PDB file of C-alpha atoms in Angstrom:
ATOM      1  CA  MET A  17     241.194  43.044 102.735  1.00  0.00           C
ATOM      2  CA  THR A  18     237.447  43.341 102.254  1.00  0.00           C
ATOM      3  CA  ALA A  19     236.011  45.372  99.407  1.00  0.00           C
ATOM      4  CA  VAL A  20     234.713  48.736 100.613  1.00  0.00           C
ATOM      5  CA  ALA A  21     233.556  51.363  98.151  1.00  0.00           C
ATOM      6  CA  PRO A  22     235.492  54.658  98.359  1.00  0.00           C
ATOM      7  CA  ASP A  23     233.895  57.912  99.417  1.00  0.00           C
ATOM      8  CA  ILE A  24     232.283  58.657  96.083  1.00  0.00           C
ATOM      9  CA  GLU A  25     229.070  60.253  94.823  1.00  0.00           C
ATOM     10  CA  GLU A  26     226.065  57.964  95.253  1.00  0.00           C
ATOM     11  CA  SER A  27     225.108  57.406  91.592  1.00  0.00           C
ATOM     12  CA  TRP A  28     228.677  56.291  90.862  1.00  0.00           C
ATOM     13  CA  LYS A  29     228.805  54.146  93.985  1.00  0.00           C
ATOM     14  CA  LEU A  30     225.760  52.241  92.765  1.00  0.00           C
ATOM     15  CA  SER A  31     226.831  52.086  89.106  1.00  0.00           C
ATOM     16  CA  LEU A  32     230.359  50.872  89.902  1.00  0.00           C
ATOM     17  CA  GLU A  33     229.460  48.507  92.717  1.00  0.00           C
ATOM     18  CA  ASP A  34     230.939  45.493  90.924  1.00  0.00           C
ATOM     19  CA  ALA A  35     234.144  47.352  90.022  1.00  0.00           C
ATOM     20  CA  PHE A  36     234.849  48.126  93.682  1.00  0.00           C
ATOM     21  CA  LYS A  37     234.582  44.422  94.520  1.00  0.00           C
ATOM     22  CA  LYS A  38     237.103  43.267  91.942  1.00  0.00           C
ATOM     23  CA  GLU A  39     240.372  41.818  93.150  1.00  0.00           C
ATOM     24  CA  SER A  40     242.271  44.396  91.093  1.00  0.00           C
ATOM     25  CA  PHE A  41     240.609  47.262  92.975  1.00  0.00           C
ATOM     26  CA  VAL A  42     241.197  45.637  96.368  1.00  0.00           C
ATOM     27  CA  SER A  43     244.866  45.182  95.405  1.00  0.00           C
ATOM     28  CA  LEU A  44     245.030  48.795  94.217  1.00  0.00           C
ATOM     29  CA  LYS A  45     243.809  50.044  97.592  1.00  0.00           C
ATOM     30  CA  ALA A  46     246.479  47.980  99.349  1.00  0.00           C
ATOM     31  CA  PHE A  47     249.137  49.354  96.983  1.00  0.00           C
ATOM     32  CA  LEU A  48     248.063  52.944  97.680  1.00  0.00           C
ATOM     33  CA  GLN A  49     248.123  52.416 101.431  1.00  0.00           C
ATOM     34  CA  GLU A  50     251.735  51.238 101.184  1.00  0.00           C
ATOM     35  CA  GLU A  51     252.687  54.059  98.810  1.00  0.00           C
ATOM     36  CA  LYS A  52     251.350  56.686 101.199  1.00  0.00           C
ATOM     37  CA  LYS A  53     253.670  55.383 103.922  1.00  0.00           C
ATOM     38  CA  ARG A  54     256.748  56.033 101.792  1.00  0.00           C
ATOM     39  CA  TYR A  55     255.918  58.779  99.282  1.00  0.00           C
ATOM     40  CA  GLN A  56     253.848  61.885  98.791  1.00  0.00           C
ATOM     41  CA  ILE A  57     250.931  61.010  96.540  1.00  0.00           C
ATOM     42  CA  TYR A  58     248.938  63.355  94.295  1.00  0.00           C
ATOM     43  CA  PRO A  59     246.176  64.342  94.341  1.00  0.00           C
ATOM     44  CA  PRO A  60     245.392  64.477  98.077  1.00  0.00           C
ATOM     45  CA  GLY A  61     243.214  61.558  99.196  1.00  0.00           C
ATOM     46  CA  PRO A  62     239.906  63.463  99.458  1.00  0.00           C
ATOM     47  CA  LYS A  63     240.343  64.728  95.876  1.00  0.00           C
ATOM     48  CA  ILE A  64     241.163  61.424  94.132  1.00  0.00           C
ATOM     49  CA  PHE A  65     237.521  60.986  93.081  1.00  0.00           C
ATOM     50  CA  SER A  66     236.746  64.673  92.428  1.00  0.00           C
ATOM     51  CA  ALA A  67     235.700  64.000  88.836  1.00  0.00           C
ATOM     52  CA  PHE A  68     232.981  61.641  90.068  1.00  0.00           C
ATOM     53  CA  ASN A  69     231.867  63.788  92.995  1.00  0.00           C
ATOM     54  CA  LEU A  70     231.458  66.880  90.799  1.00  0.00           C
ATOM     55  CA  THR A  71     229.824  65.050  87.865  1.00  0.00           C
ATOM     56  CA  PRO A  72     227.260  62.372  88.812  1.00  0.00           C
ATOM     57  CA  ILE A  73     226.774  59.712  86.145  1.00  0.00           C
ATOM     58  CA  THR A  74     223.226  60.979  85.614  1.00  0.00           C
ATOM     59  CA  ALA A  75     224.656  64.394  84.662  1.00  0.00           C
ATOM     60  CA  VAL A  76     227.388  63.308  82.224  1.00  0.00           C
ATOM     61  CA  LYS A  77     227.146  65.057  78.855  1.00  0.00           C
ATOM     62  CA  VAL A  78     230.811  65.039  77.803  1.00  0.00           C
ATOM     63  CA  VAL A  79     233.711  62.761  78.755  1.00  0.00           C
ATOM     64  CA  LEU A  80     237.200  64.220  78.390  1.00  0.00           C
ATOM     65  CA  LEU A  81     239.888  61.582  78.843  1.00  0.00           C
ATOM     66  CA  GLY A  82     243.331  62.269  80.221  1.00  0.00           C
ATOM     67  CA  GLN A  83     246.112  59.872  81.159  1.00  0.00           C
ATOM     68  CA  ASP A  84     247.884  60.739  84.432  1.00  0.00           C
ATOM     69  CA  PRO A  85     247.484  63.343  87.175  1.00  0.00           C
ATOM     70  CA  TYR A  86     250.029  66.153  87.236  1.00  0.00           C
ATOM     71  CA  HIS A  87     252.924  65.229  89.530  1.00  0.00           C
ATOM     72  CA  GLY A  88     254.014  68.698  90.685  1.00  0.00           C
ATOM     73  CA  PRO A  89     253.121  70.254  94.055  1.00  0.00           C
ATOM     74  CA  GLY A  90     249.651  71.785  94.249  1.00  0.00           C
ATOM     75  CA  GLN A  91     248.648  70.874  90.718  1.00  0.00           C
ATOM     76  CA  ALA A  92     246.488  67.731  90.676  1.00  0.00           C
ATOM     77  CA  HIS A  93     243.038  67.812  92.266  1.00  0.00           C
ATOM     78  CA  GLY A  94     241.267  64.890  90.633  1.00  0.00           C
ATOM     79  CA  LEU A  95     240.210  66.406  87.306  1.00  0.00           C
ATOM     80  CA  ALA A  96     241.954  65.613  84.013  1.00  0.00           C
ATOM     81  CA  PHE A  97     243.963  68.554  82.604  1.00  0.00           C
ATOM     82  CA  SER A  98     242.867  70.803  85.505  1.00  0.00           C
ATOM     83  CA  VAL A  99     245.007  72.504  88.152  1.00  0.00           C
ATOM     84  CA  GLN A 100     244.036  74.155  91.394  1.00  0.00           C
ATOM     85  CA  ASP A 101     243.446  77.903  91.637  1.00  0.00           C
ATOM     86  CA  GLY A 102     246.649  79.903  91.755  1.00  0.00           C
ATOM     87  CA  VAL A 103     248.689  77.256  89.916  1.00  0.00           C
ATOM     88  CA  PRO A 104     249.979  78.256  86.441  1.00  0.00           C
ATOM     89  CA  PRO A 105     248.337  76.212  83.659  1.00  0.00           C
ATOM     90  CA  PRO A 106     250.715  73.522  82.330  1.00  0.00           C
ATOM     91  CA  PRO A 107     251.525  73.530  78.595  1.00  0.00           C
ATOM     92  CA  SER A 108     248.722  71.148  77.540  1.00  0.00           C
ATOM     93  CA  LEU A 109     246.147  73.256  79.343  1.00  0.00           C
ATOM     94  CA  GLN A 110     247.586  76.401  77.775  1.00  0.00           C
ATOM     95  CA  ASN A 111     246.949  74.842  74.363  1.00  0.00           C
ATOM     96  CA  ILE A 112     243.405  73.879  75.392  1.00  0.00           C
ATOM     97  CA  PHE A 113     242.803  77.535  76.265  1.00  0.00           C
ATOM     98  CA  LYS A 114     244.346  78.614  72.944  1.00  0.00           C
ATOM     99  CA  GLU A 115     241.906  76.356  71.083  1.00  0.00           C
ATOM    100  CA  LEU A 116     239.005  77.713  73.140  1.00  0.00           C
ATOM    101  CA  LYS A 117     239.992  81.235  72.123  1.00  0.00           C
ATOM    102  CA  ASP A 118     240.279  80.326  68.439  1.00  0.00           C
ATOM    103  CA  ASP A 119     237.116  78.181  68.431  1.00  0.00           C
ATOM    104  CA  LEU A 120     234.678  80.172  70.568  1.00  0.00           C
ATOM    105  CA  ASP A 121     236.517  83.471  71.078  1.00  0.00           C
ATOM    106  CA  ILE A 122     236.686  82.808  74.813  1.00  0.00           C
ATOM    107  CA  PRO A 123     239.400  84.905  76.481  1.00  0.00           C
ATOM    108  CA  VAL A 124     242.241  82.944  78.095  1.00  0.00           C
ATOM    109  CA  PRO A 125     241.038  82.274  81.662  1.00  0.00           C
ATOM    110  CA  GLN A 126     242.798  83.613  84.742  1.00  0.00           C
ATOM    111  CA  THR A 127     242.606  80.134  86.316  1.00  0.00           C
ATOM    112  CA  GLY A 128     243.402  76.591  85.237  1.00  0.00           C
ATOM    113  CA  ASN A 129     240.720  75.153  87.524  1.00  0.00           C
ATOM    114  CA  LEU A 130     238.179  73.317  85.327  1.00  0.00           C
ATOM    115  CA  GLU A 131     235.631  72.637  88.081  1.00  0.00           C
ATOM    116  CA  PRO A 132     232.979  74.797  86.334  1.00  0.00           C
ATOM    117  CA  TRP A 133     233.100  72.356  83.388  1.00  0.00           C
ATOM    118  CA  ALA A 134     232.739  69.363  85.707  1.00  0.00           C
ATOM    119  CA  LYS A 135     229.700  70.918  87.387  1.00  0.00           C
ATOM    120  CA  GLN A 136     228.016  71.250  83.975  1.00  0.00           C
ATOM    121  CA  GLY A 137     228.413  67.576  83.060  1.00  0.00           C
ATOM    122  CA  VAL A 138     231.962  67.295  81.685  1.00  0.00           C
ATOM    123  CA  LEU A 139     233.527  64.179  83.231  1.00  0.00           C
ATOM    124  CA  LEU A 140     237.243  65.022  83.404  1.00  0.00           C
ATOM    125  CA  LEU A 141     238.551  61.470  83.738  1.00  0.00           C
ATOM    126  CA  ASN A 142     242.181  60.414  83.955  1.00  0.00           C
ATOM    127  CA  ALA A 143     243.000  56.783  83.194  1.00  0.00           C
ATOM    128  CA  THR A 144     245.218  56.692  86.300  1.00  0.00           C
ATOM    129  CA  LEU A 145     243.905  58.618  89.293  1.00  0.00           C
ATOM    130  CA  THR A 146     247.045  58.921  91.441  1.00  0.00           C
ATOM    131  CA  VAL A 147     250.777  59.494  91.039  1.00  0.00           C
ATOM    132  CA  ARG A 148     253.903  59.827  93.197  1.00  0.00           C
ATOM    133  CA  LYS A 149     255.246  63.342  93.635  1.00  0.00           C
ATOM    134  CA  GLY A 150     257.695  64.086  90.821  1.00  0.00           C
ATOM    135  CA  GLU A 151     257.363  60.667  89.154  1.00  0.00           C
ATOM    136  CA  ALA A 152     255.153  60.757  86.074  1.00  0.00           C
ATOM    137  CA  GLY A 153     253.392  57.482  85.350  1.00  0.00           C
ATOM    138  CA  SER A 154     254.463  55.929  88.658  1.00  0.00           C
ATOM    139  CA  HIS A 155     251.004  54.484  89.371  1.00  0.00           C
ATOM    140  CA  GLN A 156     250.298  53.127  85.924  1.00  0.00           C
ATOM    141  CA  GLY A 157     249.660  49.387  85.706  1.00  0.00           C
ATOM    142  CA  LYS A 158     248.577  49.110  89.351  1.00  0.00           C
ATOM    143  CA  GLY A 159     244.844  48.660  88.742  1.00  0.00           C
ATOM    144  CA  TRP A 160     243.572  52.148  88.001  1.00  0.00           C
ATOM    145  CA  GLU A 161     243.282  51.502  84.267  1.00  0.00           C
ATOM    146  CA  GLU A 162     241.032  48.489  84.800  1.00  0.00           C
ATOM    147  CA  PHE A 163     238.809  50.605  87.023  1.00  0.00           C
ATOM    148  CA  THR A 164     238.618  53.612  84.702  1.00  0.00           C
ATOM    149  CA  ASP A 165     238.018  51.364  81.688  1.00  0.00           C
ATOM    150  CA  GLN A 166     235.000  50.070  83.600  1.00  0.00           C
ATOM    151  CA  VAL A 167     233.922  53.666  84.202  1.00  0.00           C
ATOM    152  CA  ILE A 168     233.952  54.309  80.441  1.00  0.00           C
ATOM    153  CA  ARG A 169     232.030  51.089  79.764  1.00  0.00           C
ATOM    154  CA  THR A 170     229.491  52.003  82.437  1.00  0.00           C
ATOM    155  CA  VAL A 171     228.875  55.453  80.961  1.00  0.00           C
ATOM    156  CA  SER A 172     228.548  53.841  77.534  1.00  0.00           C
ATOM    157  CA  GLU A 173     226.053  51.268  78.786  1.00  0.00           C
ATOM    158  CA  LEU A 174     223.901  53.405  81.069  1.00  0.00           C
ATOM    159  CA  ARG A 175     223.782  56.665  79.148  1.00  0.00           C
ATOM    160  CA  ALA A 176     223.040  57.737  75.557  1.00  0.00           C
ATOM    161  CA  GLY A 177     224.210  60.670  73.477  1.00  0.00           C
ATOM    162  CA  VAL A 178     227.380  61.332  75.469  1.00  0.00           C
ATOM    163  CA  ILE A 179     230.217  63.109  73.638  1.00  0.00           C
ATOM    164  CA  PHE A 180     233.627  61.515  74.156  1.00  0.00           C
ATOM    165  CA  LEU A 181     236.609  63.778  73.474  1.00  0.00           C
ATOM    166  CA  LEU A 182     239.574  61.543  72.696  1.00  0.00           C
ATOM    167  CA  TRP A 183     242.764  63.565  72.392  1.00  0.00           C
ATOM    168  CA  GLY A 184     245.901  61.651  71.469  1.00  0.00           C
ATOM    169  CA  LYS A 185     246.627  57.987  70.763  1.00  0.00           C
ATOM    170  CA  PHE A 186     246.262  56.867  74.363  1.00  0.00           C
ATOM    171  CA  ALA A 187     242.753  58.261  74.691  1.00  0.00           C
ATOM    172  CA  GLN A 188     241.782  57.042  71.236  1.00  0.00           C
ATOM    173  CA  GLN A 189     242.568  53.462  72.240  1.00  0.00           C
ATOM    174  CA  LYS A 190     239.591  53.727  74.609  1.00  0.00           C
ATOM    175  CA  GLU A 191     237.154  54.029  71.698  1.00  0.00           C
ATOM    176  CA  GLU A 192     236.728  50.247  71.748  1.00  0.00           C
ATOM    177  CA  LEU A 193     235.015  50.615  75.141  1.00  0.00           C
ATOM    178  CA  ILE A 194     232.368  52.964  73.717  1.00  0.00           C
ATOM    179  CA  ASP A 195     229.163  52.010  71.907  1.00  0.00           C
ATOM    180  CA  THR A 196     229.539  54.408  68.994  1.00  0.00           C
ATOM    181  CA  SER A 197     226.041  53.576  67.754  1.00  0.00           C
ATOM    182  CA  LYS A 198     224.552  55.640  70.591  1.00  0.00           C
ATOM    183  CA  HIS A 199     227.364  58.014  71.545  1.00  0.00           C
ATOM    184  CA  PHE A 200     229.487  60.641  69.767  1.00  0.00           C
ATOM    185  CA  VAL A 201     233.269  60.381  69.502  1.00  0.00           C
ATOM    186  CA  LEU A 202     235.442  63.366  68.561  1.00  0.00           C
ATOM    187  CA  LYS A 203     239.144  62.622  68.014  1.00  0.00           C
ATOM    188  CA  ALA A 204     242.165  64.897  67.702  1.00  0.00           C
ATOM    189  CA  ALA A 205     245.864  65.017  68.525  1.00  0.00           C
ATOM    190  CA  HIS A 206     246.865  65.529  72.143  1.00  0.00           C
ATOM    191  CA  PRO A 207     247.116  69.181  73.277  1.00  0.00           C
ATOM    192  CA  SER A 208     250.696  68.626  74.459  1.00  0.00           C
ATOM    193  CA  PRO A 209     253.232  70.988  72.833  1.00  0.00           C
ATOM    194  CA  PHE A 210     254.736  67.892  71.169  1.00  0.00           C
ATOM    195  CA  SER A 211     251.575  67.193  69.185  1.00  0.00           C
ATOM    196  CA  ALA A 212     249.119  70.091  69.441  1.00  0.00           C
ATOM    197  CA  TYR A 213     250.092  71.452  66.012  1.00  0.00           C
ATOM    198  CA  ARG A 214     249.409  68.064  64.419  1.00  0.00           C
ATOM    199  CA  GLY A 215     245.650  68.333  64.700  1.00  0.00           C
ATOM    200  CA  PHE A 216     244.579  69.521  68.128  1.00  0.00           C
ATOM    201  CA  LEU A 217     244.771  73.232  67.412  1.00  0.00           C
ATOM    202  CA  GLY A 218     241.977  73.882  64.977  1.00  0.00           C
ATOM    203  CA  CYS A 219     239.928  70.782  65.912  1.00  0.00           C
ATOM    204  CA  ARG A 220     237.001  72.960  67.084  1.00  0.00           C
ATOM    205  CA  HIS A 221     235.805  70.274  69.490  1.00  0.00           C
ATOM    206  CA  PHE A 222     234.282  72.779  71.903  1.00  0.00           C
ATOM    207  CA  SER A 223     231.914  74.263  69.341  1.00  0.00           C
ATOM    208  CA  GLN A 224     231.234  70.825  67.846  1.00  0.00           C
ATOM    209  CA  ALA A 225     230.284  69.447  71.263  1.00  0.00           C
ATOM    210  CA  ASN A 226     227.876  72.313  71.862  1.00  0.00           C
ATOM    211  CA  GLU A 227     226.363  71.872  68.416  1.00  0.00           C
ATOM    212  CA  ILE A 228     225.700  68.184  69.166  1.00  0.00           C
ATOM    213  CA  LEU A 229     224.187  69.037  72.548  1.00  0.00           C
ATOM    214  CA  ARG A 230     222.014  71.722  70.980  1.00  0.00           C
ATOM    215  CA  GLU A 231     220.804  69.402  68.197  1.00  0.00           C
ATOM    216  CA  ASN A 232     219.835  66.810  70.796  1.00  0.00           C
ATOM    217  CA  GLY A 233     217.912  69.266  72.942  1.00  0.00           C
ATOM    218  CA  LEU A 234     220.478  69.304  75.735  1.00  0.00           C
ATOM    219  CA  GLY A 235     221.965  72.336  77.420  1.00  0.00           C
ATOM    220  CA  GLU A 236     225.242  73.536  75.953  1.00  0.00           C
ATOM    221  CA  ILE A 237     228.416  73.733  78.000  1.00  0.00           C
ATOM    222  CA  ASP A 238     229.554  77.216  78.981  1.00  0.00           C
ATOM    223  CA  TRP A 239     233.286  76.716  78.453  1.00  0.00           C
ATOM    224  CA  ARG A 240     234.235  80.008  80.110  1.00  0.00           C
ATOM    225  CA  LEU A 241     235.972  79.803  83.492  1.00  0.00           C
TER     226      LEU A 241
END
């Protein structure tokens, strides 16, 4: 199989040109083609790269790292922690909204769709970009992690002053990919109900991120939905 870049926003296509040519990515594409013959895969194909298409690399101000897409019907649409309009927010997202309320006094949104954040420069990046319906983690270790690690390295190399929000141990392991001499890293527990009360709730990352952006002469994120 020859290496062909996916349908992805142009600045990412250019920045990740080498990643798309790697054997691991070619093998990943072959794996996904076989998976689609046998299983329902989330998110739908056109939405797999939504995070990139909504947030060009030239626009990235904040990177929020997730792990896996949601595996329930209608939930995943290519943005970490986000669900499509009309879908009830899962527990982790409910805790994110609780922290927003406590931190910035933002009322709990009526939607769990985080596209407005993405359009303002928040790269909502999962480490694994696809999953089988009803099978959490089913596409881990198939090549996505190598690709998304390269995404983090590329943002680190090509940009400066980006704020990385690393929630939970999995995300915090990615700090080694980031040049912390020119970027900002904010760490907290994961917003999952299993860990949110061990340091996520009360972390005030939303106001901290805006303070950093303001101090560096960059536009703040409007976290309201």
